[in-house]
Each structure stands twice: as structure tokens, then as C-alpha cells.
CSV table of C-alpha atoms and ligand atoms in Angstrom, one decimal:
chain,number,residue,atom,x,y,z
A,1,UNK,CA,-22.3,-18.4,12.9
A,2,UNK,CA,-19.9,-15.3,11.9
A,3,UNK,CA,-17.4,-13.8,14.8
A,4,UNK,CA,-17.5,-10.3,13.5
A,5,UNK,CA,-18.4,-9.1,10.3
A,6,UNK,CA,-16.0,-5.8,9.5
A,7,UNK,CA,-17.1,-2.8,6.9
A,8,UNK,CA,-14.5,-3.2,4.6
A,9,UNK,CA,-11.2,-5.0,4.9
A,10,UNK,CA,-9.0,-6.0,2.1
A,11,UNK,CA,-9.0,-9.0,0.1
A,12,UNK,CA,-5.5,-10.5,-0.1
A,13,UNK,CA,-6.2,-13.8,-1.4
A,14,UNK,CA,-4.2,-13.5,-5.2
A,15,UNK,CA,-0.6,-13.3,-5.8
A,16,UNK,CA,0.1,-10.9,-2.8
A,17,UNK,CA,2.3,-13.2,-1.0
A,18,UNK,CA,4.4,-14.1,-3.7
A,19,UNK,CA,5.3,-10.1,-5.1
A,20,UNK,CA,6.5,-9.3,-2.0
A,21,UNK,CA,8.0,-12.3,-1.0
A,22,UNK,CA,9.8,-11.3,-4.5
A,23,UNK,CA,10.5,-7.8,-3.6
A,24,UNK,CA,11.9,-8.6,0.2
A,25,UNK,CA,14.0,-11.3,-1.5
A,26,UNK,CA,15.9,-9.5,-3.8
A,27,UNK,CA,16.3,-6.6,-1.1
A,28,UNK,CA,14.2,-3.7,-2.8
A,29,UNK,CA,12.0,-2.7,-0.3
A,30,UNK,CA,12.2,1.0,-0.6
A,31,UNK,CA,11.2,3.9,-2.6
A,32,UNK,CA,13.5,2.1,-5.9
A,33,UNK,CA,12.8,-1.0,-7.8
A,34,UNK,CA,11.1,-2.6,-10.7
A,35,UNK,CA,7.1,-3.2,-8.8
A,36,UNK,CA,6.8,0.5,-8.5
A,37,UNK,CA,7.3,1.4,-12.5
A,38,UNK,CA,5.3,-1.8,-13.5
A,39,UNK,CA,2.4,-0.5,-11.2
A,40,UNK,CA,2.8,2.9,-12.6
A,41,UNK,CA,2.1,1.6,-16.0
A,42,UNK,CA,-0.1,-1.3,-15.0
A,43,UNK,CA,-2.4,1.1,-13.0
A,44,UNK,CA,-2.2,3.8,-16.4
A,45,UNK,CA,-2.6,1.0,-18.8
A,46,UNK,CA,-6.0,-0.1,-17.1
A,47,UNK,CA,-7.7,3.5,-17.0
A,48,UNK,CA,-6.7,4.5,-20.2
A,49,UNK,CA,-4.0,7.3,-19.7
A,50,UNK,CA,-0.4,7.3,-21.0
A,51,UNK,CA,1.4,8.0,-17.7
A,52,UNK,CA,0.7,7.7,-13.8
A,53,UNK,CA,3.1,8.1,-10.5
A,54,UNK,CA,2.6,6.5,-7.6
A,55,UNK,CA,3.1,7.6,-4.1
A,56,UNK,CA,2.8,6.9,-0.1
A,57,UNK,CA,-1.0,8.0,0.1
A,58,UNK,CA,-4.2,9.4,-1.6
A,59,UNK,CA,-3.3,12.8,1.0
A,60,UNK,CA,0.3,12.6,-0.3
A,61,UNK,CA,-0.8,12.5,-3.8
A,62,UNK,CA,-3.4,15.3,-3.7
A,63,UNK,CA,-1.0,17.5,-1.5
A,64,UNK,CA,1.6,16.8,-4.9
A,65,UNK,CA,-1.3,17.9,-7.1
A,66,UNK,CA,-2.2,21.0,-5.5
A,67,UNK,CA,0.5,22.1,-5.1
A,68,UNK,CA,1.9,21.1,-9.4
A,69,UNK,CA,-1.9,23.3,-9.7
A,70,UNK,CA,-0.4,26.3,-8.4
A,71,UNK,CA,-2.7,27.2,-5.7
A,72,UNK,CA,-1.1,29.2,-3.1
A,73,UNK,CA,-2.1,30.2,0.8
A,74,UNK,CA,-3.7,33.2,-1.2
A,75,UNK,CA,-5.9,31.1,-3.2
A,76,UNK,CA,-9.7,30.0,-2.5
A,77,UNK,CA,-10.5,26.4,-3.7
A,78,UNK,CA,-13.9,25.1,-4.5
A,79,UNK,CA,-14.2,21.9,-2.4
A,80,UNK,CA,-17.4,19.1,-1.3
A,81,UNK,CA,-18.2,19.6,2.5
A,82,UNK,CA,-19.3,15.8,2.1
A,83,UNK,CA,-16.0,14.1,2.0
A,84,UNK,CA,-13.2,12.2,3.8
A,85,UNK,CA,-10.6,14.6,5.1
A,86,UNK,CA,-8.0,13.8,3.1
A,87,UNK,CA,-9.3,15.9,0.3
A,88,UNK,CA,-9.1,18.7,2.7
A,89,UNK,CA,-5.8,18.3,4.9
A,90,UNK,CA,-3.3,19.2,2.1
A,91,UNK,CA,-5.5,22.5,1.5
A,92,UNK,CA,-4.6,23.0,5.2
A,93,UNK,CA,-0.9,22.5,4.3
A,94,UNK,CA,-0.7,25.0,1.6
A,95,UNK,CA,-3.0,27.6,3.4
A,96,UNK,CA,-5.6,28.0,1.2
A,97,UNK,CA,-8.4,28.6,1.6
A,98,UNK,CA,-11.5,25.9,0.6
A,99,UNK,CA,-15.1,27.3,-0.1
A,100,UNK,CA,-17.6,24.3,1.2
A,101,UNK,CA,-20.0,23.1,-1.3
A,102,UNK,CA,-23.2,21.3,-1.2
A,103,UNK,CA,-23.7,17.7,-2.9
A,104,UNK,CA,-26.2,16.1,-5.4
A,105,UNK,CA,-28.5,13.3,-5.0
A,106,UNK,CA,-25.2,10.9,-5.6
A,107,UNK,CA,-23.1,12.4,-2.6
A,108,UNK,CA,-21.3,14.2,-5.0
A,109,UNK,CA,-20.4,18.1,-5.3
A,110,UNK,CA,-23.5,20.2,-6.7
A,111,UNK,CA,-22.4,21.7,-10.1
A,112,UNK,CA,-25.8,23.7,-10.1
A,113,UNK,CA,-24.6,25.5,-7.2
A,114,UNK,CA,-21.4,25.8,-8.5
A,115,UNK,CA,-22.2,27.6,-11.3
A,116,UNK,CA,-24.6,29.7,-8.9
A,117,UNK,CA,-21.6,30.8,-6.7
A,118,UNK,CA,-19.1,31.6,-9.6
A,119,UNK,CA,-21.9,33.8,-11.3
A,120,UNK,CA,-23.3,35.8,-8.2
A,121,UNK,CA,-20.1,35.9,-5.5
A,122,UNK,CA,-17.5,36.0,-8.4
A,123,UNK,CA,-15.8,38.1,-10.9
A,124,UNK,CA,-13.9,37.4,-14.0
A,125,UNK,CA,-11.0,39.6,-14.4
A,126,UNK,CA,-7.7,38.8,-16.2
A,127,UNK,CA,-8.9,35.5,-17.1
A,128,UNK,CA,-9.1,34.5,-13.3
A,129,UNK,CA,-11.9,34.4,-11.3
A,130,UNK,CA,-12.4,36.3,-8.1
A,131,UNK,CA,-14.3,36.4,-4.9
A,132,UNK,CA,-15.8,39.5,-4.7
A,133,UNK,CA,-16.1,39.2,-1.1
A,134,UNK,CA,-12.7,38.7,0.1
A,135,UNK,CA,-10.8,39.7,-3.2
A,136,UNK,CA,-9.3,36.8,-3.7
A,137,UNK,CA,-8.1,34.4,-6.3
A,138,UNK,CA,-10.4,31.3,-6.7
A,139,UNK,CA,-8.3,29.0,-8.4
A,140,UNK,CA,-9.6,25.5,-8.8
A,141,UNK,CA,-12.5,22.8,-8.2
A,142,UNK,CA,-12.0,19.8,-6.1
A,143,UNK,CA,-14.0,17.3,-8.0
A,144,UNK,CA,-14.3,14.1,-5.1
A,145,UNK,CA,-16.0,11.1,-6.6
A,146,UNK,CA,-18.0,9.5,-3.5
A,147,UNK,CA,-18.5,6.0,-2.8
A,148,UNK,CA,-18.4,4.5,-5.8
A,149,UNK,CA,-20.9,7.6,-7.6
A,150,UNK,CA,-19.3,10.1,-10.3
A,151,UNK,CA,-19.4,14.1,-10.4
A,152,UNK,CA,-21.3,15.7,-12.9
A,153,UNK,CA,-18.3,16.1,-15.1
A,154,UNK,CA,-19.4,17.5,-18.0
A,155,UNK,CA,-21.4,20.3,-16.5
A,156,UNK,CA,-17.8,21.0,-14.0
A,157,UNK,CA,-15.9,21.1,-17.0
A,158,UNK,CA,-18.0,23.5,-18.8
A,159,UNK,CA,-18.1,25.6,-15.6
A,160,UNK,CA,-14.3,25.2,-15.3
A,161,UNK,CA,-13.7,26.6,-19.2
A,162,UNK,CA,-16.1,29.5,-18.3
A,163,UNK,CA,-14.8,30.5,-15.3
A,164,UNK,CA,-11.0,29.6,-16.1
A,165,UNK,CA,-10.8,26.5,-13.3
A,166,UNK,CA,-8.2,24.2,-13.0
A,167,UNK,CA,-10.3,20.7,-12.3
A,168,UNK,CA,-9.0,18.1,-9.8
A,169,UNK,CA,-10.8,15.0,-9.6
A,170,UNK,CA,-10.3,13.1,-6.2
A,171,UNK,CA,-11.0,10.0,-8.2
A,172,UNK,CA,-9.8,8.0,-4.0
A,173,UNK,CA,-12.7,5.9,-4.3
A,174,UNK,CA,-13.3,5.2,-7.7
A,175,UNK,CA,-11.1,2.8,-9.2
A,176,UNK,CA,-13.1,1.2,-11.6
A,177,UNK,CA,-15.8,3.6,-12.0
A,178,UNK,CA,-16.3,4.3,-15.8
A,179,UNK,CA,-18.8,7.2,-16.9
A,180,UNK,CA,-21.7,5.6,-18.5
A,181,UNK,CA,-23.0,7.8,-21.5
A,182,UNK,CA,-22.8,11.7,-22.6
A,183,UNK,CA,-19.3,12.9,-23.9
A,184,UNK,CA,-16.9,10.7,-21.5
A,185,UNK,CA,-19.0,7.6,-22.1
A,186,UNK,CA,-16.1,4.5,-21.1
A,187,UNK,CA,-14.0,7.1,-19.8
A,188,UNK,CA,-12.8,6.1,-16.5
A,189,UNK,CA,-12.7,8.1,-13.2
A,190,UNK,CA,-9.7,10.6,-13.1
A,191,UNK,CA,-9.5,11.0,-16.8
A,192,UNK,CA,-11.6,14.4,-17.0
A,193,UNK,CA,-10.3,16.9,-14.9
A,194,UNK,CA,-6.6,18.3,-15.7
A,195,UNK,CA,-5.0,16.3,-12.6
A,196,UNK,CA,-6.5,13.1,-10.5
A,197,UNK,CA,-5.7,11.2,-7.6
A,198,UNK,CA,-7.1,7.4,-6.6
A,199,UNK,CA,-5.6,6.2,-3.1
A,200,UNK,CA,-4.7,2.5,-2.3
A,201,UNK,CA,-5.7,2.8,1.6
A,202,UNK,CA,-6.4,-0.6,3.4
A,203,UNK,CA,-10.3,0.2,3.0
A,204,UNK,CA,-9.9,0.8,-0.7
A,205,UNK,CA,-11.4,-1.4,-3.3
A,206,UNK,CA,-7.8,-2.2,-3.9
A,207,UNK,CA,-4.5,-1.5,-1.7
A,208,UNK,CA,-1.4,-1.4,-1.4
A,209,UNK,CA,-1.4,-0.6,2.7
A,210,UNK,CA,-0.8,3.1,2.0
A,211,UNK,CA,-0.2,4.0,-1.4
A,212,UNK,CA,-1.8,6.6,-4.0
A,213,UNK,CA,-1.3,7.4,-7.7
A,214,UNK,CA,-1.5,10.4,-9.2
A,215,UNK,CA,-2.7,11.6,-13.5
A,216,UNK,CA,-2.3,14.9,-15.2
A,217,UNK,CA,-3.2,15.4,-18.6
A,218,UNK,CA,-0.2,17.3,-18.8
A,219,UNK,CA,3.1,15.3,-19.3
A,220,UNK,CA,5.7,17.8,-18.4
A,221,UNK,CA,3.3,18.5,-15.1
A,222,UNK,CA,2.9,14.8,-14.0
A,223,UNK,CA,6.9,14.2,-14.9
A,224,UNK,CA,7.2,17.3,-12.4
A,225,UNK,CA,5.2,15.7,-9.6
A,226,UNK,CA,7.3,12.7,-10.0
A,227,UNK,CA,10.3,14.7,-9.4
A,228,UNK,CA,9.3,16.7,-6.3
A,229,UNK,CA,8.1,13.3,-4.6
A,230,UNK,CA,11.2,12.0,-5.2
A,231,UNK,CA,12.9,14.8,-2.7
A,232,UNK,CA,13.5,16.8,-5.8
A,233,UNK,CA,16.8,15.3,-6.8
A,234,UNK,CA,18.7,16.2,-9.7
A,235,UNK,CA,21.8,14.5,-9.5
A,236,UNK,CA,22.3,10.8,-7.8
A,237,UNK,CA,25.6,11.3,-6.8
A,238,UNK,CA,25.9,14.7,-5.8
A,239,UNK,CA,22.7,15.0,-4.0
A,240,UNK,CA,21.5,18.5,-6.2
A,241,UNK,CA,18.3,19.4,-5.3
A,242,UNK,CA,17.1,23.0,-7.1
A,243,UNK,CA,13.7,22.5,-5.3
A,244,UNK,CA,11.9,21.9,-2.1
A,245,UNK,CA,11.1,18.2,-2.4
A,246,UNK,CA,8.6,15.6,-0.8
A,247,UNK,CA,9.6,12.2,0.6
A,248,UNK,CA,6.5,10.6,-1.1
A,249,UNK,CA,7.5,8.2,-3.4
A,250,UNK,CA,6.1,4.8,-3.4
A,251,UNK,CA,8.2,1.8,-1.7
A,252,UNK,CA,8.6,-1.2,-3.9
A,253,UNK,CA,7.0,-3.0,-1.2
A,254,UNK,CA,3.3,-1.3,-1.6
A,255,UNK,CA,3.7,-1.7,-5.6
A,256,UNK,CA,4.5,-5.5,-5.0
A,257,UNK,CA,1.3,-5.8,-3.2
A,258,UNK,CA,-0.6,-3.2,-5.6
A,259,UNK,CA,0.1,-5.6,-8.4
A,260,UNK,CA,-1.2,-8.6,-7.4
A,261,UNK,CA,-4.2,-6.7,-6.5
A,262,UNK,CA,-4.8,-4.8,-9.5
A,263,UNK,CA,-4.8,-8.6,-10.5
A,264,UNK,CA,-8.1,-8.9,-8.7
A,265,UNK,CA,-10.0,-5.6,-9.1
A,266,UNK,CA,-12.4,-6.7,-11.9
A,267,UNK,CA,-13.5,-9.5,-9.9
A,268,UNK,CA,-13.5,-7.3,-6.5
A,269,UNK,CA,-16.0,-5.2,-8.3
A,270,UNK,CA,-18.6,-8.3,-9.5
A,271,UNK,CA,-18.7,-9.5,-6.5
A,272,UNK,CA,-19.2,-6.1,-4.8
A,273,UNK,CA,-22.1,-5.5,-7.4
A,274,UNK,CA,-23.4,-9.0,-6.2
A,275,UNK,CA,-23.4,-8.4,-2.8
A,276,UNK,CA,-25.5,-4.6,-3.3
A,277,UNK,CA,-28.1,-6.7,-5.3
A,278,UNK,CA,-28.2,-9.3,-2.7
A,279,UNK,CA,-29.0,-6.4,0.0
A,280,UNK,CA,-31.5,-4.6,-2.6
A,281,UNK,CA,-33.6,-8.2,-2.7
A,282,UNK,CA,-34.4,-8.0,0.3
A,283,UNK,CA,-36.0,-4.7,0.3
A,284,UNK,CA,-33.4,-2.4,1.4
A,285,UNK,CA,-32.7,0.9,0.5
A,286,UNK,CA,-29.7,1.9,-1.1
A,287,UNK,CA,-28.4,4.9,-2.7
A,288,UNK,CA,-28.3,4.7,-6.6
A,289,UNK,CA,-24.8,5.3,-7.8
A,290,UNK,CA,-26.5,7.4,-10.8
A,291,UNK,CA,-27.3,7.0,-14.4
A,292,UNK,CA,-24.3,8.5,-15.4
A,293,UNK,CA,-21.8,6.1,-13.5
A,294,UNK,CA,-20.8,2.2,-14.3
A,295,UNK,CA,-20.1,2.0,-10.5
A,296,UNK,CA,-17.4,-0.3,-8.7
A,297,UNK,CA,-19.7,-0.4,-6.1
A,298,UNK,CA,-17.0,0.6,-3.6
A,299,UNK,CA,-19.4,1.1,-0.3
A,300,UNK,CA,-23.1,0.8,0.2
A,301,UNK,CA,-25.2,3.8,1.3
A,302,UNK,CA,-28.6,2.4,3.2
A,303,UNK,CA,-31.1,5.0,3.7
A,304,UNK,CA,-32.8,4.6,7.5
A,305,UNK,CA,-35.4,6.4,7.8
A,306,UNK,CA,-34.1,8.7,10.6
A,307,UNK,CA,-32.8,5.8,12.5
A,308,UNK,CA,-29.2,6.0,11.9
A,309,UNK,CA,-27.7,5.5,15.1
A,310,UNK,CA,-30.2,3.1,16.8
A,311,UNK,CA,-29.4,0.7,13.6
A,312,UNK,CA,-25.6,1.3,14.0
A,313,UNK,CA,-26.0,0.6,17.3
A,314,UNK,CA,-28.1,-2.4,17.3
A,315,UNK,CA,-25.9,-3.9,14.6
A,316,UNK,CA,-22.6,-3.5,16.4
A,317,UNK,CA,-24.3,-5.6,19.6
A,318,UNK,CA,-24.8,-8.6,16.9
A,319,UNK,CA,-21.0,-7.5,15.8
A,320,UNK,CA,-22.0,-6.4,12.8
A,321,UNK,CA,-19.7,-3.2,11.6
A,322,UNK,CA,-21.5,0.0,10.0
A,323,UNK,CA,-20.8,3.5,10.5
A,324,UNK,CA,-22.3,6.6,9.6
A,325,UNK,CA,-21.1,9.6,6.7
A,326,UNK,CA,-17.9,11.4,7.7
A,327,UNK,CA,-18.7,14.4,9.4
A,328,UNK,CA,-19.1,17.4,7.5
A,329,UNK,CA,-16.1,19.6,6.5
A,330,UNK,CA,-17.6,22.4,7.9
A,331,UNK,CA,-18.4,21.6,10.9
A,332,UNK,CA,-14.8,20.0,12.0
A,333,UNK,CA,-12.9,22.6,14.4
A,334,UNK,CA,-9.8,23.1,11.5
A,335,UNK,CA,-12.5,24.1,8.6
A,336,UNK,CA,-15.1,25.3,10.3
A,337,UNK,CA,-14.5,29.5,9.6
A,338,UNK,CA,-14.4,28.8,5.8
A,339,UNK,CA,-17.2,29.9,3.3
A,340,UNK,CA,-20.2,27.6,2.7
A,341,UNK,CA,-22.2,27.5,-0.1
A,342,UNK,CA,-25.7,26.2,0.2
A,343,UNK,CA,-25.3,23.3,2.1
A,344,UNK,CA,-28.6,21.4,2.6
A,345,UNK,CA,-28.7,17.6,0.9
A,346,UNK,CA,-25.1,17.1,2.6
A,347,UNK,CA,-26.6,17.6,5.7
A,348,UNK,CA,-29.7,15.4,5.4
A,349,UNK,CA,-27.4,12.6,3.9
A,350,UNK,CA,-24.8,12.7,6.9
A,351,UNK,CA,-28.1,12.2,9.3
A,352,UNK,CA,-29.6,9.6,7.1
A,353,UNK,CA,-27.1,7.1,6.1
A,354,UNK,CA,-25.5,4.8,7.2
A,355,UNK,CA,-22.4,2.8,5.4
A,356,UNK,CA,-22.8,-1.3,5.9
A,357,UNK,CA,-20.6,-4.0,5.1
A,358,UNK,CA,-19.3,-4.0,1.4
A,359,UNK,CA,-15.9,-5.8,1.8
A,360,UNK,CA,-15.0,-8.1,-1.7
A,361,UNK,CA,-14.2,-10.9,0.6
A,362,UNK,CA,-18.3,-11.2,1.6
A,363,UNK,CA,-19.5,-14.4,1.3
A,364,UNK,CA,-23.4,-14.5,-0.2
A,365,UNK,CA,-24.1,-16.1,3.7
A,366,UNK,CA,-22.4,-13.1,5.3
A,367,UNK,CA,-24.6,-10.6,3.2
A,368,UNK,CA,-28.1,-12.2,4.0
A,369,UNK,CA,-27.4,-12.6,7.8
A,370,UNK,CA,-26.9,-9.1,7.5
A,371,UNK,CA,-29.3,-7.8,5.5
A,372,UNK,CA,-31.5,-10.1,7.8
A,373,UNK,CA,-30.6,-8.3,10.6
A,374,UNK,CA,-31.2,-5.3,9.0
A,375,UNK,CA,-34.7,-5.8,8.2
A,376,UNK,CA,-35.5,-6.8,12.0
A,377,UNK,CA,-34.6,-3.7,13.2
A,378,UNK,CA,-35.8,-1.6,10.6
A,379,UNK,CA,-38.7,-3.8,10.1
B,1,LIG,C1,-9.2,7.6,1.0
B,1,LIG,C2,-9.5,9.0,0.6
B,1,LIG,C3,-8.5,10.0,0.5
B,1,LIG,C4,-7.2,9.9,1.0
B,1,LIG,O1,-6.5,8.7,0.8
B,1,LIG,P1,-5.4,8.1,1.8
B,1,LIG,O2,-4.7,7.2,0.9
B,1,LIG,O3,-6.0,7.5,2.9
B,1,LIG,O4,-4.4,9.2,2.2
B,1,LIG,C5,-8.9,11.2,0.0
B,1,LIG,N1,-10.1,11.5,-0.4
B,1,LIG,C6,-11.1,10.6,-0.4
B,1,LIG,C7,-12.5,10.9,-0.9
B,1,LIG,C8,-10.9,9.3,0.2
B,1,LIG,O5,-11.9,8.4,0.3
């Protein structure tokens, strides 16, 4: 009845063929050429914000924001433990130093515990906050939106003006999460913090192959970015380049396909919404993206009452693809002698869940026969 039903694949039915069709026709393939502006401002123009730059990945994009931050290999950074790596592997470029944090009830980074670090580990001095421990700088939050849930932004922000913390939302997963009420009611995801990444991976809820985009609420910051992923060049013909530069622009290529998706997204995210109602009907249960989110619905979280890897297992023989949580920061080999903070629901999450097929291109058929499977083993 169905071959193999994936986790999450994209959904290139639109006008994908034609843009880059376009774009290999007229021989801009590369990191120049119209698609990559008019996804810049395409991308800006549907969340809200003046001004966006696009580059090669969601890890290129928050290695370029770091960095435009100012953290520096002496700097500590306040990061989720629950998270894909790629909110941690530019920390590891820079040599900093991440401080693991706990989650909330929606995946997302604990603000209580936040707060509970920078008051009892921390000191304020010079309008910088300190680890008293290890007497060093800590300089910013990483705020990573997960799975189609929101951070607590307004209580991070708050914490952020108190304790003079640059915020970074790893907004990756989100496009098309809106906050629902409080101060950034309509506000989308990545418009809070003071810089913002959202990644175009293939498993995205839109892509571009490998592609990433990158907000600041600062102009001159975000015009900076665009400049150091562009290899730092000042002068065209000359080749003057007055700083160390990035090869991380994005090619014309990915915009062309970006476009056509960003075509799609508002549908990708109604039928996504379908499909998580479609599994709640029949009885299973799934995470809550949270009061304060107007979710995109980006990837299901079923609860298994302790039987993760028996259901992952049993679903893979009827080739239906699930997986668990990403393994925690902590406990990976190149993270695992930094700080942690309290970590307790990020643990019981990474055992409990497990991630089951959420791809736009589901048909209502494809989401019963799983859920239906679902229920048989879980009874
Ligand atoms: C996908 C993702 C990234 C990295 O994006 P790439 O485009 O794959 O480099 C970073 N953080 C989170 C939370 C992600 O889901």
C-alpha cells in the first residue's frame, strides 16, 4: 500500500523546476545573481523585518552571527543541551565556551533556570556578566526554537537587559512560527532577539538544499555579516580584502529553489497542522507546541510511554521512518567537559519521544496507516 513512508522530505511540487531552470539558463549559478536578493527580501518581507542575508547553511549563518556578536574563545555562551548540533558546532569554531541548559515543557531552553544561573554562579561587573567560577565573560544566550515550539522570549529578554546579554534566536526550525499573545503577539520567530538565524536544510519546512538566512536588528551589523560572507571584499577589481572573510554566500541556484518554495510555505504549514490533528484523533499523544506559539507544526513529538525504541523499531519493519531526540549536547564527546545547568526535563524528553512522519507532502491515507500502526503497538 505505501513503499516507505520517510520522516520528512521536501515538497517540490511548485515552481521549483521552472526558477532554476531560469537560473542555469541564463548561467548564474553561483554566489551572484538576481534569485538571491529577491529571496533576501522575499524571505524579510514575509517575517516582518526590513533586511535579511542569505547564506550556504543554518551552521554557516549562526557561525556569521556569533561571530558579528563578538564572542571570543574567552567567552562563555548560554546554550539548550536539547538541540541539533548545529547550534553548537560554530561555538566549537570560535572556542568558546557553551554552558548547557535545561529545557521547558515545549523542548525549549528554561528561562527559570536561566535566571537561576545568572543570579547565583554570576556577577555583574562593568556592565558584563561574569562566571564566578571560572572568571570568565558570559556573553550571550542561544535562544533555539524547537520543533515548531517558541522560547519564552519575553522572560529571556528581560533576563538579557538585566544581565547585559546579547540574545540570539536560532529561529532553524521555525519559519512560520508567530508568537501568539503577550508583548510580541504576531511577531514572528527571529524577530526578538538582537540577531536570528532560520536554515533551509532539505528536512526544513522549506529548502533550498543548503541554504540559511540570517536578521539583526542592527543594520550596520547585518550589512557587516553580509560583507564577511562574501570573503570580505572591498574592491571587485582589485581583490581588497581589509578582513578575514567567509565563503558563505548563497548561490543563485539555492535562492531559485528557495523562492518557489517560500511560494508554498503557508500551505506547507495547513497541511502540516492537518496531519498533527489527524494523528491527535486517533488518540495519540503529542507534544503541545504551547500557548504562546502559532506553530508551523514543523515535526511531531509523540510521547511513548517509555517505549521509544521498541516503537521505532517496530515501525521501521513496516518501513515506516521515526527517530528519536538528538542526543544531548552534553553528553556528545566534543561538548561533553562543558558546564551544565540543571538538566532534568531534557533528559526525560530525549528518552521519551519519538519524532514520526510530518513531511508536507503526506497524504491524509499515509497519516492514518500510520497512526494505525501506531496504536497497534502502543495499544
Ligand atoms: C537545522 C538546524 C540547524 C542548522 O542548520 P543547517 O542548515 O543544517 O546547517 C541549527 N539549529 C537547529 C536547531 C536546526 O534544526
Amino acid at each position: 500500500m505505501f513503499d516507505f513512508i520517510p520522516l520528512s522530505v521536501p515538497n517540490l511540487k511548485g515552481r521549483e523546476l521552472e526558477y532554476v531552470t531560469q537560473a542555469v539558463e541564463t548561467e548564474w549559478v553561483s554566489s551572484s545573481g538576481p534569485y538571491i536578493l529577491d529571496f533576501e527580501q522575499a524571505i524579510a518581507q514575509y517575517i516582518g523585518v526590513d533586511d535579511a542575508v542569505a547564506v550556504q547553511s543554518g551552521t554557516a549563518a549562526l557561525h556569521m552571527v556569533y561571530l558579528e556578536a563578538g564572542i571570543t574563545d574567552e567567552d562563555m555562551v548560554i546554550m539548550p543541551d536539547l538541540t541539533f548540533i548545529g547550534t553548537l558546532n560554530p561555538i566549537g569554531y570560535i572556542g568558546a565556551e557553551p554552558i548547557l541548559f535545561d529545557c521547558d515543557e515545549f523542548l525549549c531552553i528554561d528561562p527559570e533556570k536561566i535566571e537561576r544561573f545568572c543570579a547565583l554562579e554570576c556577577d555583574i561587573r562593568d556592565q558584563q556578566l561574569f562566571h564566578k567560577g571560572k572568571n570568565k565573560r558570559v556573553k550571550a544566550i542561544v535562544a533555539a526554537h524547537i520543533f515548531g515550539a517558541l522560547c519564552d522570549m519575553e522572560k529571556i529578554m528581560d533576563i538579557a537587559e538585566r544581565y547585559h546579554l546579547t540574545v540570539i534566536e536560532d529561529a532553524s526550525e521555525s519559519l512560520g512560527c508567530r508568537f501568539s499573545t503577550g508583548r510580541y503577539a504576531e511577531r514572528h520567530a527571529g524577530t526578538i532577539g538582537d540577531f536570528a538565524v532560520i536554515s533551509f536544510n532539505g528536512n526544513k519546512i522549506i529548502t533550498t538544499g543548503g541554504g540559511g538566512i540570517i536578521l539583526a536588528r542592527n543594520k550596520q551589523q547585518l550589512e557587516h555579516i553580509r560583507y564577511l560572507s562574501r570573503q570580505s571584499k572591498d574592491d571587485e577589481l582589485r581583490f581588497i580584502h581589509n578582513e578575514i572573510g567567509y565563503n558563505y554566500r548563497m548561490t543563485n541556484l539555492q535562492a531559485a529553489l528557495g523562492l518557489a518554495q517560500l511560494e508554498q510555505l503557508d500551505s506547507f504549514v495547513e497541511i502540516k497542522k492537518r496531519n498533527y490533528e489527524i494523528y491527535e484523533s486517533f488518540g495519540l499523544k503529542l507534544l503541545s507546541y504551547g500557548a504562546r506559539t502559532i506553530s508551523n507544526y514543523w515535526f511531531y513529538s509523540l510521547l511513548t510511554d517509555n517505549r521509544r525504541d521498541l516503537l521505532i523499531e517496530q515501525l521501521a519493519e513496516k518501513s515506516i521512518q521515526t527517530r528519536p531526540v538528538w542526543e544531548l549536547m552534553h553528553r556528545l564527546p566534543p561538548f561533553s567537559k562543558y558546564i551544565t545547568f540543571e538538566i532534568e526535563k531534557a533528559a526525560y524528553y530525549h528518552t521519551e519521544i519519538v519524532n514520526i512522519p510530518c513531511s508536507s507532502n503526506l497524504t491524509i491515507e499515509a497519516v492514518e496507516y500510520v497512526a494505525t500502526e501506531i496504536k497497534d503497538i502502543l495499544g
